[in-house]
Amino acid sequence: MDDHIDRMTTPWGDCALARFPEDPRDRLRAWDASDEYLLRQLAEQDTPLSGTVVIVGDRWGALTTALAQHRPVQITDSFLTQEATRANLARNGIAADSVRLLTTQDPPPERVDVLLVRVPKSLALLEDQLLRLAPAVHADTVVVGTGMVKEIHTSTLKLFERILGPTRTSLAEKKARLIHCTPRSSARATNPWPHSYALPDGIGVVSGRTVVNHAGVFCAERLDIGTRFFLQHLPESRGPRRVVDLGCGNGVVGTAVSLADPEAEVLFVDESFQAVASAEATYKANGVPGQAEFRVGDGLVGVSADSVDLVLNNPPFHSHQATTDATAWRMFTGARRALRPGGELWVVGNRHLAYHVKLKRLFGNSQLVASDAKFVVLKAVKR
Ligand SMILES: C[S@@+](CC[C@H](N)C(=O)[O-])C[C@H]1O[C@@H](n2cnc3c(N)ncnc32)[C@H](O)[C@@H]1O
């Protein structure tokens, strides 16, 4: 057993839990008061955890691990959540096949008897998930949501109410709150996701093109201003080469490269299943002539060293998954390894994030390609 790992106390015993990837400098816990509140409530109310138990939005697998004896189905948008869950199950001596790990893109179970929802940051993702699950929910399904007080808004409760049925919240405990919902027998509504929009003019080859966005994807309603700046300053096309759109979101950046440079082979990577599905849909919607691969994964893990000519990256700047800085650092480190000598990493970021400091430390160089009042595009070359 790892003794540096924190332990969550549950009504049924302790669980050793860690985030993924494990970072000895990042001692943030893999659960919070909202997970504990939900588990306590289930035990105190003697909630029957029988039939199909579905857990949506578990961050690091704390709920799934604590409830593994009930053989739950976990549904997540995050590859890192899945990896954390696998590692946490193993850490507690629980067989991997005790739980079913589904992604937000998989068909949901046909019948749900207990629905536990760790409220996600994205209201759109919650809407999409509840709508996808609604046909499987019946009048006797136990539905309990949980989250920190600051994450649960009137709009969150209205979603439960509109999609599933009458909803109320509990008193707050340790800044966490529960959501209790009594499903109507015929809960149903049309799902507005995925959402497509037309790109604006002035962004090169992708001007006026369509982007497809599954719920919860970064900037699913309109183009991010940082991405827009990046699209205006992408490297010139240079014929056959291997390019990675790292943290691809809806895939607009990699699609721009493919359109400008049909001989390029583009790998789209994101840790979000919704993002990779969006990137693939965006690519297909634009009839792009080139070659592409779509991969859900943690940054450039699994991409061979010295195999890539160009990495394009708009790093995540707030994430529930890890501290922002750590993710950018890992993405840049992965890029340095994956790039062949002479290969380039191009990064867009808010000026105040000072990515040039990291790039200089890692690559020994960082060049300013473009800047405006808010953003910079930087380039680092692997020597
Ligand atoms: C700022 S968004 C950029 C999205 C897109 N490239 C754009 O510019 O619109 C950052 C993306 O990084 C993804 N991401 C976060 N952590 C990741 C990781 N460890 N590995 C791969 N992608 C990650 C997020 O899911 C998100 O889609």
mmCIF file of C-alpha atoms and ligand atoms in Angstrom:
data_model
loop_
_atom_site.group_PDB
_atom_site.id
_atom_site.type_symbol
_atom_site.label_atom_id
_atom_site.label_comp_id
_atom_site.label_asym_id
_atom_site.label_seq_id
_atom_site.Cartn_x
_atom_site.Cartn_y
_atom_site.Cartn_z
ATOM 1 C CA MET A 1 0.000 0.000 0.000
ATOM 2 C CA ASP A 2 1.283 3.535 -0.735
ATOM 3 C CA ASP A 3 1.544 5.285 2.640
ATOM 4 C CA HIS A 4 1.937 8.747 1.093
ATOM 5 C CA ILE A 5 -1.582 8.430 -0.348
ATOM 6 C CA ASP A 6 -4.454 10.185 1.454
ATOM 7 C CA ARG A 7 -7.350 8.155 2.785
ATOM 8 C CA MET A 8 -11.021 9.110 2.556
ATOM 9 C CA THR A 9 -13.184 7.908 5.428
ATOM 10 C CA THR A 10 -16.512 6.516 4.263
ATOM 11 C CA PRO A 11 -19.360 4.911 6.259
ATOM 12 C CA TRP A 12 -18.098 1.558 4.954
ATOM 13 C CA GLY A 13 -14.377 1.999 5.691
ATOM 14 C CA ASP A 14 -11.396 3.933 4.358
ATOM 15 C CA CYS A 15 -10.297 4.286 0.734
ATOM 16 C CA ALA A 16 -6.784 5.225 -0.358
ATOM 17 C CA LEU A 17 -7.190 7.777 -3.161
ATOM 18 C CA ALA A 18 -4.965 9.824 -5.447
ATOM 19 C CA ARG A 19 -5.406 12.026 -8.477
ATOM 20 C CA PHE A 20 -3.998 11.133 -11.860
ATOM 21 C CA PRO A 21 -1.301 11.579 -12.886
ATOM 22 C CA GLU A 22 0.161 11.414 -9.413
ATOM 23 C CA ASP A 23 2.316 14.401 -8.660
ATOM 24 C CA PRO A 24 4.286 14.335 -5.399
ATOM 25 C CA ARG A 25 4.410 18.171 -5.413
ATOM 26 C CA ASP A 26 0.650 18.409 -5.835
ATOM 27 C CA ARG A 27 -0.892 17.187 -2.612
ATOM 28 C CA LEU A 28 -4.430 18.115 -3.602
ATOM 29 C CA ARG A 29 -6.854 15.466 -2.437
ATOM 30 C CA ALA A 30 -8.712 13.236 -4.845
ATOM 31 C CA TRP A 31 -12.086 13.913 -3.194
ATOM 32 C CA ASP A 32 -13.887 16.736 -1.441
ATOM 33 C CA ALA A 33 -16.626 17.409 1.101
ATOM 34 C CA SER A 34 -19.324 16.878 -1.530
ATOM 35 C CA ASP A 35 -18.219 13.269 -2.133
ATOM 36 C CA GLU A 36 -18.176 12.640 1.636
ATOM 37 C CA TYR A 37 -21.592 14.265 2.105
ATOM 38 C CA LEU A 38 -23.164 12.099 -0.592
ATOM 39 C CA LEU A 39 -21.699 8.862 0.786
ATOM 40 C CA ARG A 40 -22.732 9.759 4.351
ATOM 41 C CA GLN A 41 -26.256 10.517 3.203
ATOM 42 C CA LEU A 42 -26.574 7.249 1.287
ATOM 43 C CA ALA A 43 -25.535 5.324 4.416
ATOM 44 C CA GLU A 44 -27.689 7.346 6.868
ATOM 45 C CA GLN A 45 -30.793 7.062 4.694
ATOM 46 C CA ASP A 46 -30.051 3.411 4.050
ATOM 47 C CA THR A 47 -30.573 4.130 0.351
ATOM 48 C CA PRO A 48 -31.095 0.875 -1.541
ATOM 49 C CA LEU A 49 -28.096 0.682 -3.852
ATOM 50 C CA SER A 50 -29.468 -2.118 -5.941
ATOM 51 C CA GLY A 51 -30.165 -2.528 -9.640
ATOM 52 C CA THR A 52 -28.054 -0.379 -11.936
ATOM 53 C CA VAL A 53 -26.141 2.278 -10.005
ATOM 54 C CA VAL A 54 -24.806 5.016 -12.275
ATOM 55 C CA ILE A 55 -22.233 7.596 -11.187
ATOM 56 C CA VAL A 56 -21.857 10.643 -13.404
ATOM 57 C CA GLY A 57 -19.098 13.237 -13.070
ATOM 58 C CA ASP A 58 -16.925 11.513 -10.443
ATOM 59 C CA ARG A 59 -13.692 13.545 -10.559
ATOM 60 C CA TRP A 60 -10.970 11.092 -9.544
ATOM 61 C CA GLY A 61 -12.978 7.940 -8.949
ATOM 62 C CA ALA A 62 -13.592 8.507 -5.219
ATOM 63 C CA LEU A 63 -17.318 7.730 -5.432
ATOM 64 C CA THR A 64 -16.797 4.826 -7.810
ATOM 65 C CA THR A 65 -14.151 3.281 -5.538
ATOM 66 C CA ALA A 66 -16.193 3.804 -2.361
ATOM 67 C CA LEU A 67 -19.274 2.220 -3.978
ATOM 68 C CA ALA A 68 -17.464 -0.505 -5.942
ATOM 69 C CA GLN A 69 -19.242 -3.292 -4.031
ATOM 70 C CA HIS A 70 -22.470 -2.159 -5.746
ATOM 71 C CA ARG A 71 -20.867 -2.694 -9.175
ATOM 72 C CA PRO A 72 -21.561 0.848 -10.392
ATOM 73 C CA VAL A 73 -21.394 2.201 -13.923
ATOM 74 C CA GLN A 74 -19.236 5.310 -14.103
ATOM 75 C CA ILE A 75 -19.855 7.812 -16.894
ATOM 76 C CA THR A 76 -17.164 10.409 -17.495
ATOM 77 C CA ASP A 77 -15.943 12.821 -20.143
ATOM 78 C CA SER A 78 -12.400 12.627 -18.824
ATOM 79 C CA PHE A 79 -9.624 10.202 -19.697
ATOM 80 C CA LEU A 80 -7.766 11.354 -16.571
ATOM 81 C CA THR A 81 -10.810 10.462 -14.452
ATOM 82 C CA GLN A 82 -10.857 6.975 -15.965
ATOM 83 C CA GLU A 83 -7.153 6.495 -15.326
ATOM 84 C CA ALA A 84 -7.503 7.795 -11.758
ATOM 85 C CA THR A 85 -10.420 5.431 -11.178
ATOM 86 C CA ARG A 86 -8.495 2.409 -12.460
ATOM 87 C CA ALA A 87 -5.516 3.291 -10.261
ATOM 88 C CA ASN A 88 -7.692 3.935 -7.192
ATOM 89 C CA LEU A 89 -9.558 0.653 -7.587
ATOM 90 C CA ALA A 90 -6.241 -1.221 -7.823
ATOM 91 C CA ARG A 91 -4.837 0.701 -4.847
ATOM 92 C CA ASN A 92 -7.756 -0.591 -2.748
ATOM 93 C CA GLY A 93 -7.478 -4.154 -3.986
ATOM 94 C CA ILE A 94 -10.722 -3.913 -5.982
ATOM 95 C CA ALA A 95 -10.940 -5.887 -9.216
ATOM 96 C CA ALA A 96 -11.144 -3.652 -12.277
ATOM 97 C CA ASP A 97 -14.231 -5.498 -13.528
ATOM 98 C CA SER A 98 -16.210 -4.557 -10.391
ATOM 99 C CA VAL A 99 -17.158 -1.352 -12.161
ATOM 100 C CA ARG A 100 -18.073 -0.441 -15.720
ATOM 101 C CA LEU A 101 -16.282 2.590 -17.063
ATOM 102 C CA LEU A 102 -18.280 4.347 -19.769
ATOM 103 C CA THR A 103 -17.501 7.597 -21.504
ATOM 104 C CA THR A 104 -19.963 10.391 -22.174
ATOM 105 C CA GLN A 105 -19.898 9.263 -25.811
ATOM 106 C CA ASP A 106 -20.935 5.657 -25.075
ATOM 107 C CA PRO A 107 -24.616 4.666 -25.139
ATOM 108 C CA PRO A 108 -25.835 4.953 -21.528
ATOM 109 C CA PRO A 109 -27.339 1.931 -19.693
ATOM 110 C CA GLU A 110 -30.921 1.145 -20.707
ATOM 111 C CA ARG A 111 -32.230 1.274 -17.159
ATOM 112 C CA VAL A 112 -30.923 3.331 -14.234
ATOM 113 C CA ASP A 113 -32.098 2.548 -10.686
ATOM 114 C CA VAL A 114 -29.754 4.836 -8.761
ATOM 115 C CA LEU A 115 -28.324 7.962 -10.373
ATOM 116 C CA LEU A 116 -25.561 9.768 -8.483
ATOM 117 C CA VAL A 117 -24.352 12.989 -10.063
ATOM 118 C CA ARG A 118 -21.233 14.863 -9.029
ATOM 119 C CA VAL A 119 -22.223 18.190 -10.589
ATOM 120 C CA PRO A 120 -19.731 19.067 -13.355
ATOM 121 C CA LYS A 121 -18.290 22.550 -13.926
ATOM 122 C CA SER A 122 -20.032 22.713 -17.281
ATOM 123 C CA LEU A 123 -23.799 23.220 -17.152
ATOM 124 C CA ALA A 124 -23.947 22.181 -20.811
ATOM 125 C CA LEU A 125 -22.335 18.839 -20.019
ATOM 126 C CA LEU A 126 -24.802 18.306 -17.170
ATOM 127 C CA GLU A 127 -27.696 19.112 -19.493
ATOM 128 C CA ASP A 128 -26.439 16.710 -22.144
ATOM 129 C CA GLN A 129 -25.818 13.917 -19.629
ATOM 130 C CA LEU A 130 -29.213 14.241 -17.930
ATOM 131 C CA LEU A 131 -30.933 14.288 -21.319
ATOM 132 C CA ARG A 132 -29.039 11.192 -22.437
ATOM 133 C CA LEU A 133 -29.914 9.375 -19.208
ATOM 134 C CA ALA A 134 -33.525 10.550 -18.908
ATOM 135 C CA PRO A 135 -35.040 7.710 -20.984
ATOM 136 C CA ALA A 136 -33.388 5.173 -18.649
ATOM 137 C CA VAL A 137 -34.633 6.855 -15.470
ATOM 138 C CA HIS A 138 -37.989 5.644 -14.089
ATOM 139 C CA ALA A 139 -40.330 6.900 -11.378
ATOM 140 C CA ASP A 140 -38.536 4.818 -8.691
ATOM 141 C CA THR A 141 -35.003 5.804 -9.648
ATOM 142 C CA VAL A 142 -33.138 7.353 -6.709
ATOM 143 C CA VAL A 143 -31.510 10.542 -8.023
ATOM 144 C CA VAL A 144 -29.016 12.377 -5.833
ATOM 145 C CA GLY A 145 -26.668 15.112 -6.979
ATOM 146 C CA THR A 146 -23.765 16.554 -5.048
ATOM 147 C CA GLY A 147 -21.383 19.464 -5.359
ATOM 148 C CA MET A 148 -19.744 22.291 -3.496
ATOM 149 C CA VAL A 149 -22.118 25.177 -2.703
ATOM 150 C CA LYS A 150 -20.289 27.445 -5.169
ATOM 151 C CA GLU A 151 -20.853 24.920 -7.971
ATOM 152 C CA ILE A 152 -24.612 24.535 -7.503
ATOM 153 C CA HIS A 153 -26.665 27.382 -8.906
ATOM 154 C CA THR A 154 -30.351 27.962 -9.517
ATOM 155 C CA SER A 155 -29.670 27.032 -13.149
ATOM 156 C CA THR A 156 -28.256 23.667 -11.999
ATOM 157 C CA LEU A 157 -31.422 22.865 -10.039
ATOM 158 C CA LYS A 158 -33.606 24.038 -12.914
ATOM 159 C CA LEU A 159 -31.892 21.555 -15.218
ATOM 160 C CA PHE A 160 -32.679 18.625 -12.909
ATOM 161 C CA GLU A 161 -36.220 19.937 -12.542
ATOM 162 C CA ARG A 162 -36.784 20.436 -16.284
ATOM 163 C CA ILE A 163 -35.214 17.174 -17.432
ATOM 164 C CA LEU A 164 -35.960 14.715 -14.623
ATOM 165 C CA GLY A 165 -38.528 16.057 -12.169
ATOM 166 C CA PRO A 166 -39.172 18.005 -8.929
ATOM 167 C CA THR A 167 -35.881 18.971 -7.284
ATOM 168 C CA ARG A 168 -34.812 20.355 -3.900
ATOM 169 C CA THR A 169 -31.493 20.950 -2.185
ATOM 170 C CA SER A 170 -30.261 19.969 1.242
ATOM 171 C CA LEU A 171 -28.730 22.186 3.874
ATOM 172 C CA ALA A 172 -25.061 22.881 3.260
ATOM 173 C CA GLU A 173 -22.508 20.856 5.187
ATOM 174 C CA LYS A 174 -18.830 21.812 5.041
ATOM 175 C CA LYS A 175 -19.699 24.011 2.041
ATOM 176 C CA ALA A 176 -21.189 21.060 0.141
ATOM 177 C CA ARG A 177 -24.800 20.544 -0.833
ATOM 178 C CA LEU A 178 -26.923 17.671 -2.071
ATOM 179 C CA ILE A 179 -29.589 17.757 -4.754
ATOM 180 C CA HIS A 180 -32.612 15.475 -4.367
ATOM 181 C CA CYS A 181 -34.729 14.880 -7.403
ATOM 182 C CA THR A 182 -37.935 12.858 -7.736
ATOM 183 C CA PRO A 183 -38.147 11.706 -11.335
ATOM 184 C CA ARG A 184 -41.348 11.948 -13.306
ATOM 185 C CA SER A 185 -42.176 8.718 -15.042
ATOM 186 C CA SER A 186 -41.945 10.217 -18.505
ATOM 187 C CA ALA A 187 -38.997 12.546 -18.248
ATOM 188 C CA ARG A 188 -37.896 13.488 -21.752
ATOM 189 C CA ALA A 189 -36.812 16.456 -23.857
ATOM 190 C CA THR A 190 -34.876 17.044 -27.046
ATOM 191 C CA ASN A 191 -31.141 17.358 -26.755
ATOM 192 C CA PRO A 192 -29.676 20.530 -28.305
ATOM 193 C CA TRP A 193 -26.180 18.979 -28.382
ATOM 194 C CA PRO A 194 -23.928 18.794 -30.374
ATOM 195 C CA HIS A 195 -23.966 22.429 -31.379
ATOM 196 C CA SER A 196 -22.466 23.696 -34.641
ATOM 197 C CA TYR A 197 -21.597 27.275 -35.455
ATOM 198 C CA ALA A 198 -20.002 29.125 -38.364
ATOM 199 C CA LEU A 199 -16.575 30.627 -37.779
ATOM 200 C CA PRO A 200 -16.079 34.358 -38.308
ATOM 201 C CA ASP A 201 -14.112 35.929 -41.167
ATOM 202 C CA GLY A 202 -10.470 36.958 -40.892
ATOM 203 C CA ILE A 203 -9.062 33.682 -39.591
ATOM 204 C CA GLY A 204 -7.472 32.307 -42.734
ATOM 205 C CA VAL A 205 -8.518 28.986 -44.271
ATOM 206 C CA VAL A 206 -11.168 28.264 -41.647
ATOM 207 C CA SER A 207 -13.022 31.568 -42.125
ATOM 208 C CA GLY A 208 -16.742 30.859 -42.470
ATOM 209 C CA ARG A 209 -16.207 27.122 -41.861
ATOM 210 C CA THR A 210 -18.304 25.057 -39.464
ATOM 211 C CA VAL A 211 -17.167 23.789 -36.066
ATOM 212 C CA VAL A 212 -19.043 21.027 -34.270
ATOM 213 C CA ASN A 213 -19.129 21.058 -30.475
ATOM 214 C CA HIS A 214 -20.302 18.340 -28.132
ATOM 215 C CA ALA A 215 -21.510 19.563 -24.742
ATOM 216 C CA GLY A 216 -18.851 20.731 -22.322
ATOM 217 C CA VAL A 217 -16.174 21.366 -24.925
ATOM 218 C CA PHE A 218 -14.054 24.489 -24.557
ATOM 219 C CA CYS A 219 -15.807 27.450 -26.201
ATOM 220 C CA ALA A 220 -18.685 25.378 -27.506
ATOM 221 C CA GLU A 221 -20.827 28.453 -28.249
ATOM 222 C CA ARG A 222 -18.318 30.730 -30.016
ATOM 223 C CA LEU A 223 -14.671 30.901 -30.976
ATOM 224 C CA ASP A 224 -12.306 31.704 -28.108
ATOM 225 C CA ILE A 225 -10.440 34.981 -28.626
ATOM 226 C CA GLY A 226 -7.099 33.298 -27.894
ATOM 227 C CA THR A 227 -7.802 30.581 -30.462
ATOM 228 C CA ARG A 228 -8.825 33.271 -32.924
ATOM 229 C CA PHE A 229 -5.482 35.015 -32.437
ATOM 230 C CA PHE A 230 -3.686 31.670 -32.880
ATOM 231 C CA LEU A 231 -5.543 30.967 -36.137
ATOM 232 C CA GLN A 232 -4.355 34.324 -37.460
ATOM 233 C CA HIS A 233 -0.717 33.432 -36.782
ATOM 234 C CA LEU A 234 -0.302 29.743 -37.548
ATOM 235 C CA PRO A 235 2.957 28.655 -39.220
ATOM 236 C CA GLU A 236 3.159 28.701 -43.025
ATOM 237 C CA SER A 237 2.271 25.392 -44.667
ATOM 238 C CA ARG A 238 5.332 23.350 -45.577
ATOM 239 C CA GLY A 239 4.207 20.114 -47.234
ATOM 240 C CA PRO A 240 4.415 16.620 -45.715
ATOM 241 C CA ARG A 241 4.922 16.632 -42.000
ATOM 242 C CA ARG A 242 3.496 15.226 -38.810
ATOM 243 C CA VAL A 243 1.518 17.761 -36.783
ATOM 244 C CA VAL A 244 -0.196 17.440 -33.388
ATOM 245 C CA ASP A 245 -3.151 19.565 -32.294
ATOM 246 C CA LEU A 246 -2.473 19.144 -28.574
ATOM 247 C CA GLY A 247 -5.547 19.760 -26.405
ATOM 248 C CA CYS A 248 -7.605 19.952 -29.603
ATOM 249 C CA GLY A 249 -11.019 20.901 -28.122
ATOM 250 C CA ASN A 250 -13.387 21.162 -31.109
ATOM 251 C CA GLY A 251 -10.439 20.644 -33.480
ATOM 252 C CA VAL A 252 -10.507 24.042 -35.132
ATOM 253 C CA VAL A 253 -6.708 24.480 -35.040
ATOM 254 C CA GLY A 254 -5.821 21.062 -36.493
ATOM 255 C CA THR A 255 -8.554 21.420 -39.114
ATOM 256 C CA ALA A 256 -7.019 24.749 -40.177
ATOM 257 C CA VAL A 257 -3.631 23.033 -40.601
ATOM 258 C CA SER A 258 -5.146 20.199 -42.631
ATOM 259 C CA LEU A 259 -7.012 22.590 -44.913
ATOM 260 C CA ALA A 260 -3.941 24.756 -45.479
ATOM 261 C CA ASP A 261 -1.643 21.798 -45.888
ATOM 262 C CA PRO A 262 -3.383 18.678 -47.236
ATOM 263 C CA GLU A 263 -0.107 16.753 -47.160
ATOM 264 C CA ALA A 264 0.231 17.168 -43.391
ATOM 265 C CA GLU A 265 -0.725 14.237 -41.177
ATOM 266 C CA VAL A 266 -2.548 15.655 -38.168
ATOM 267 C CA LEU A 267 -3.014 13.970 -34.814
ATOM 268 C CA PHE A 268 -5.812 15.477 -32.686
ATOM 269 C CA VAL A 269 -5.391 14.732 -28.957
ATOM 270 C CA ASP A 270 -7.483 15.684 -25.954
ATOM 271 C CA GLU A 271 -8.194 14.173 -22.561
ATOM 272 C CA SER A 272 -11.919 14.898 -23.061
ATOM 273 C CA PHE A 273 -13.970 12.312 -24.947
ATOM 274 C CA GLN A 274 -16.414 15.071 -25.909
ATOM 275 C CA ALA A 275 -13.550 17.127 -27.360
ATOM 276 C CA VAL A 276 -12.107 14.340 -29.498
ATOM 277 C CA ALA A 277 -15.583 13.477 -30.823
ATOM 278 C CA SER A 278 -16.071 17.177 -31.631
ATOM 279 C CA ALA A 279 -12.715 17.417 -33.416
ATOM 280 C CA GLU A 280 -13.559 14.412 -35.554
ATOM 281 C CA ALA A 281 -16.993 15.846 -36.374
ATOM 282 C CA THR A 282 -15.492 19.256 -37.232
ATOM 283 C CA TYR A 283 -12.934 17.610 -39.483
ATOM 284 C CA LYS A 284 -15.580 15.550 -41.257
ATOM 285 C CA ALA A 285 -17.985 18.487 -41.586
ATOM 286 C CA ASN A 286 -15.337 20.350 -43.550
ATOM 287 C CA GLY A 287 -14.492 17.586 -46.013
ATOM 288 C CA VAL A 288 -10.800 18.012 -45.244
ATOM 289 C CA PRO A 289 -8.619 16.269 -47.834
ATOM 290 C CA GLY A 290 -5.644 15.316 -45.597
ATOM 291 C CA GLN A 291 -4.832 12.486 -43.198
ATOM 292 C CA ALA A 292 -5.866 12.615 -39.565
ATOM 293 C CA GLU A 293 -5.929 10.572 -36.388
ATOM 294 C CA PHE A 294 -8.151 11.299 -33.377
ATOM 295 C CA ARG A 295 -6.959 10.148 -29.983
ATOM 296 C CA VAL A 296 -8.202 10.495 -26.404
ATOM 297 C CA GLY A 297 -5.228 10.600 -24.105
ATOM 298 C CA ASP A 298 -3.128 12.461 -21.604
ATOM 299 C CA GLY A 299 -1.155 14.996 -23.622
ATOM 300 C CA LEU A 300 1.511 13.361 -25.748
ATOM 301 C CA VAL A 301 1.845 10.236 -23.632
ATOM 302 C CA GLY A 302 2.118 7.330 -26.075
ATOM 303 C CA VAL A 303 3.395 9.436 -28.988
ATOM 304 C CA SER A 304 6.892 8.215 -29.969
ATOM 305 C CA ALA A 305 9.886 10.373 -29.158
ATOM 306 C CA ASP A 306 11.414 12.363 -32.034
ATOM 307 C CA SER A 307 8.433 11.624 -34.311
ATOM 308 C CA VAL A 308 6.625 14.949 -34.727
ATOM 309 C CA ASP A 309 7.463 18.066 -36.750
ATOM 310 C CA LEU A 310 5.028 20.551 -35.262
ATOM 311 C CA VAL A 311 2.951 20.743 -32.062
ATOM 312 C CA LEU A 312 0.211 23.385 -31.783
ATOM 313 C CA ASN A 313 -1.116 24.094 -28.312
ATOM 314 C CA ASN A 314 -3.559 26.380 -26.539
ATOM 315 C CA PRO A 315 -3.049 25.000 -23.006
ATOM 316 C CA PRO A 316 -5.956 24.712 -20.573
ATOM 317 C CA PHE A 317 -5.957 27.674 -18.226
ATOM 318 C CA HIS A 318 -8.487 26.522 -15.708
ATOM 319 C CA SER A 319 -9.207 22.925 -15.152
ATOM 320 C CA HIS A 320 -10.799 20.847 -12.475
ATOM 321 C CA GLN A 321 -8.312 18.151 -13.301
ATOM 322 C CA ALA A 322 -5.060 19.672 -12.197
ATOM 323 C CA THR A 323 -3.508 22.968 -11.434
ATOM 324 C CA THR A 324 -3.251 24.878 -14.687
ATOM 325 C CA ASP A 325 0.468 25.367 -14.522
ATOM 326 C CA ALA A 326 1.148 21.693 -14.037
ATOM 327 C CA THR A 327 -0.867 20.755 -17.141
ATOM 328 C CA ALA A 328 0.866 23.328 -19.358
ATOM 329 C CA TRP A 329 4.231 22.178 -18.056
ATOM 330 C CA ARG A 330 3.394 18.545 -18.811
ATOM 331 C CA MET A 331 2.155 19.429 -22.283
ATOM 332 C CA PHE A 332 5.358 21.357 -23.076
ATOM 333 C CA THR A 333 7.545 18.565 -21.662
ATOM 334 C CA GLY A 334 5.657 16.009 -23.750
ATOM 335 C CA ALA A 335 6.074 18.186 -26.834
ATOM 336 C CA ARG A 336 9.820 18.434 -26.314
ATOM 337 C CA ARG A 337 10.075 14.658 -26.160
ATOM 338 C CA ALA A 338 7.758 13.979 -29.128
ATOM 339 C CA LEU A 339 9.316 16.556 -31.447
ATOM 340 C CA ARG A 340 12.166 15.555 -33.712
ATOM 341 C CA PRO A 341 15.267 17.752 -33.589
ATOM 342 C CA GLY A 342 14.398 20.954 -35.450
ATOM 343 C CA GLY A 343 10.679 20.392 -34.722
ATOM 344 C CA GLU A 344 8.643 23.285 -33.312
ATOM 345 C CA LEU A 345 6.127 23.861 -30.535
ATOM 346 C CA TRP A 346 3.777 26.801 -31.125
ATOM 347 C CA VAL A 347 1.785 27.999 -28.126
ATOM 348 C CA VAL A 348 -0.883 30.647 -27.683
ATOM 349 C CA GLY A 349 -1.578 32.045 -24.258
ATOM 350 C CA ASN A 350 -2.653 34.977 -22.226
ATOM 351 C CA ARG A 351 0.356 37.277 -21.722
ATOM 352 C CA HIS A 352 0.175 37.092 -17.948
ATOM 353 C CA LEU A 353 0.695 33.314 -18.013
ATOM 354 C CA ALA A 354 4.332 33.957 -19.037
ATOM 355 C CA TYR A 355 4.686 30.685 -20.953
ATOM 356 C CA HIS A 356 7.975 31.968 -22.414
ATOM 357 C CA VAL A 357 9.646 31.302 -19.053
ATOM 358 C CA LYS A 358 8.676 27.617 -19.196
ATOM 359 C CA LEU A 359 9.600 27.279 -22.877
ATOM 360 C CA LYS A 360 13.039 28.813 -22.268
ATOM 361 C CA ARG A 361 13.667 26.469 -19.378
ATOM 362 C CA LEU A 362 12.654 23.409 -21.374
ATOM 363 C CA PHE A 363 13.819 24.189 -24.899
ATOM 364 C CA GLY A 364 16.551 26.772 -24.190
ATOM 365 C CA ASN A 365 14.718 29.159 -26.549
ATOM 366 C CA SER A 366 11.381 30.920 -27.039
ATOM 367 C CA GLN A 367 10.540 33.290 -29.843
ATOM 368 C CA LEU A 368 7.662 35.766 -29.891
ATOM 369 C CA VAL A 369 5.731 35.176 -33.131
ATOM 370 C CA ALA A 370 2.896 37.642 -32.523
ATOM 371 C CA SER A 371 1.307 39.599 -29.697
ATOM 372 C CA ASP A 372 -1.590 41.902 -28.984
ATOM 373 C CA ALA A 373 -2.804 43.560 -25.797
ATOM 374 C CA LYS A 374 -3.944 40.231 -24.358
ATOM 375 C CA PHE A 375 -2.280 37.299 -26.109
ATOM 376 C CA VAL A 376 1.065 36.048 -27.310
ATOM 377 C CA VAL A 377 1.929 33.328 -29.804
ATOM 378 C CA LEU A 378 5.276 31.761 -28.920
ATOM 379 C CA LYS A 379 7.485 29.315 -30.758
ATOM 380 C CA ALA A 380 10.125 27.011 -29.271
ATOM 381 C CA VAL A 381 12.442 24.868 -31.391
ATOM 382 C CA LYS A 382 13.817 21.525 -30.255
ATOM 383 C CA ARG A 383 17.568 21.682 -30.762
HETATM 384 C C1 LIG B 1 -7.853 26.058 -23.871
HETATM 385 S S1 LIG B 1 -8.560 24.558 -24.505
HETATM 386 C C2 LIG B 1 -8.061 24.658 -26.204
HETATM 387 C C3 LIG B 1 -8.983 23.921 -27.140
HETATM 388 C C4 LIG B 1 -8.723 24.192 -28.644
HETATM 389 N N1 LIG B 1 -7.366 23.831 -29.022
HETATM 390 C C5 LIG B 1 -9.014 25.633 -28.966
HETATM 391 O O1 LIG B 1 -8.050 26.408 -29.065
HETATM 392 O O2 LIG B 1 -10.201 25.991 -29.091
HETATM 393 C C6 LIG B 1 -7.484 23.326 -23.807
HETATM 394 C C7 LIG B 1 -7.845 21.884 -24.116
HETATM 395 O O3 LIG B 1 -6.891 21.033 -23.453
HETATM 396 C C8 LIG B 1 -7.553 19.857 -23.029
HETATM 397 N N2 LIG B 1 -6.753 19.177 -21.995
HETATM 398 C C9 LIG B 1 -6.674 19.449 -20.664
HETATM 399 N N3 LIG B 1 -5.827 18.600 -20.057
HETATM 400 C C10 LIG B 1 -5.348 17.766 -21.023
HETATM 401 C C11 LIG B 1 -4.441 16.673 -21.026
HETATM 402 N N4 LIG B 1 -3.849 16.265 -19.903
HETATM 403 N N5 LIG B 1 -4.197 16.043 -22.186
HETATM 404 C C12 LIG B 1 -4.806 16.445 -23.351
HETATM 405 N N6 LIG B 1 -5.669 17.478 -23.400
HETATM 406 C C13 LIG B 1 -5.938 18.130 -22.261
HETATM 407 C C14 LIG B 1 -8.909 20.359 -22.575
HETATM 408 O O4 LIG B 1 -9.865 19.310 -22.541
HETATM 409 C C15 LIG B 1 -9.211 21.431 -23.625
HETATM 410 O O5 LIG B 1 -9.945 20.918 -24.705
#
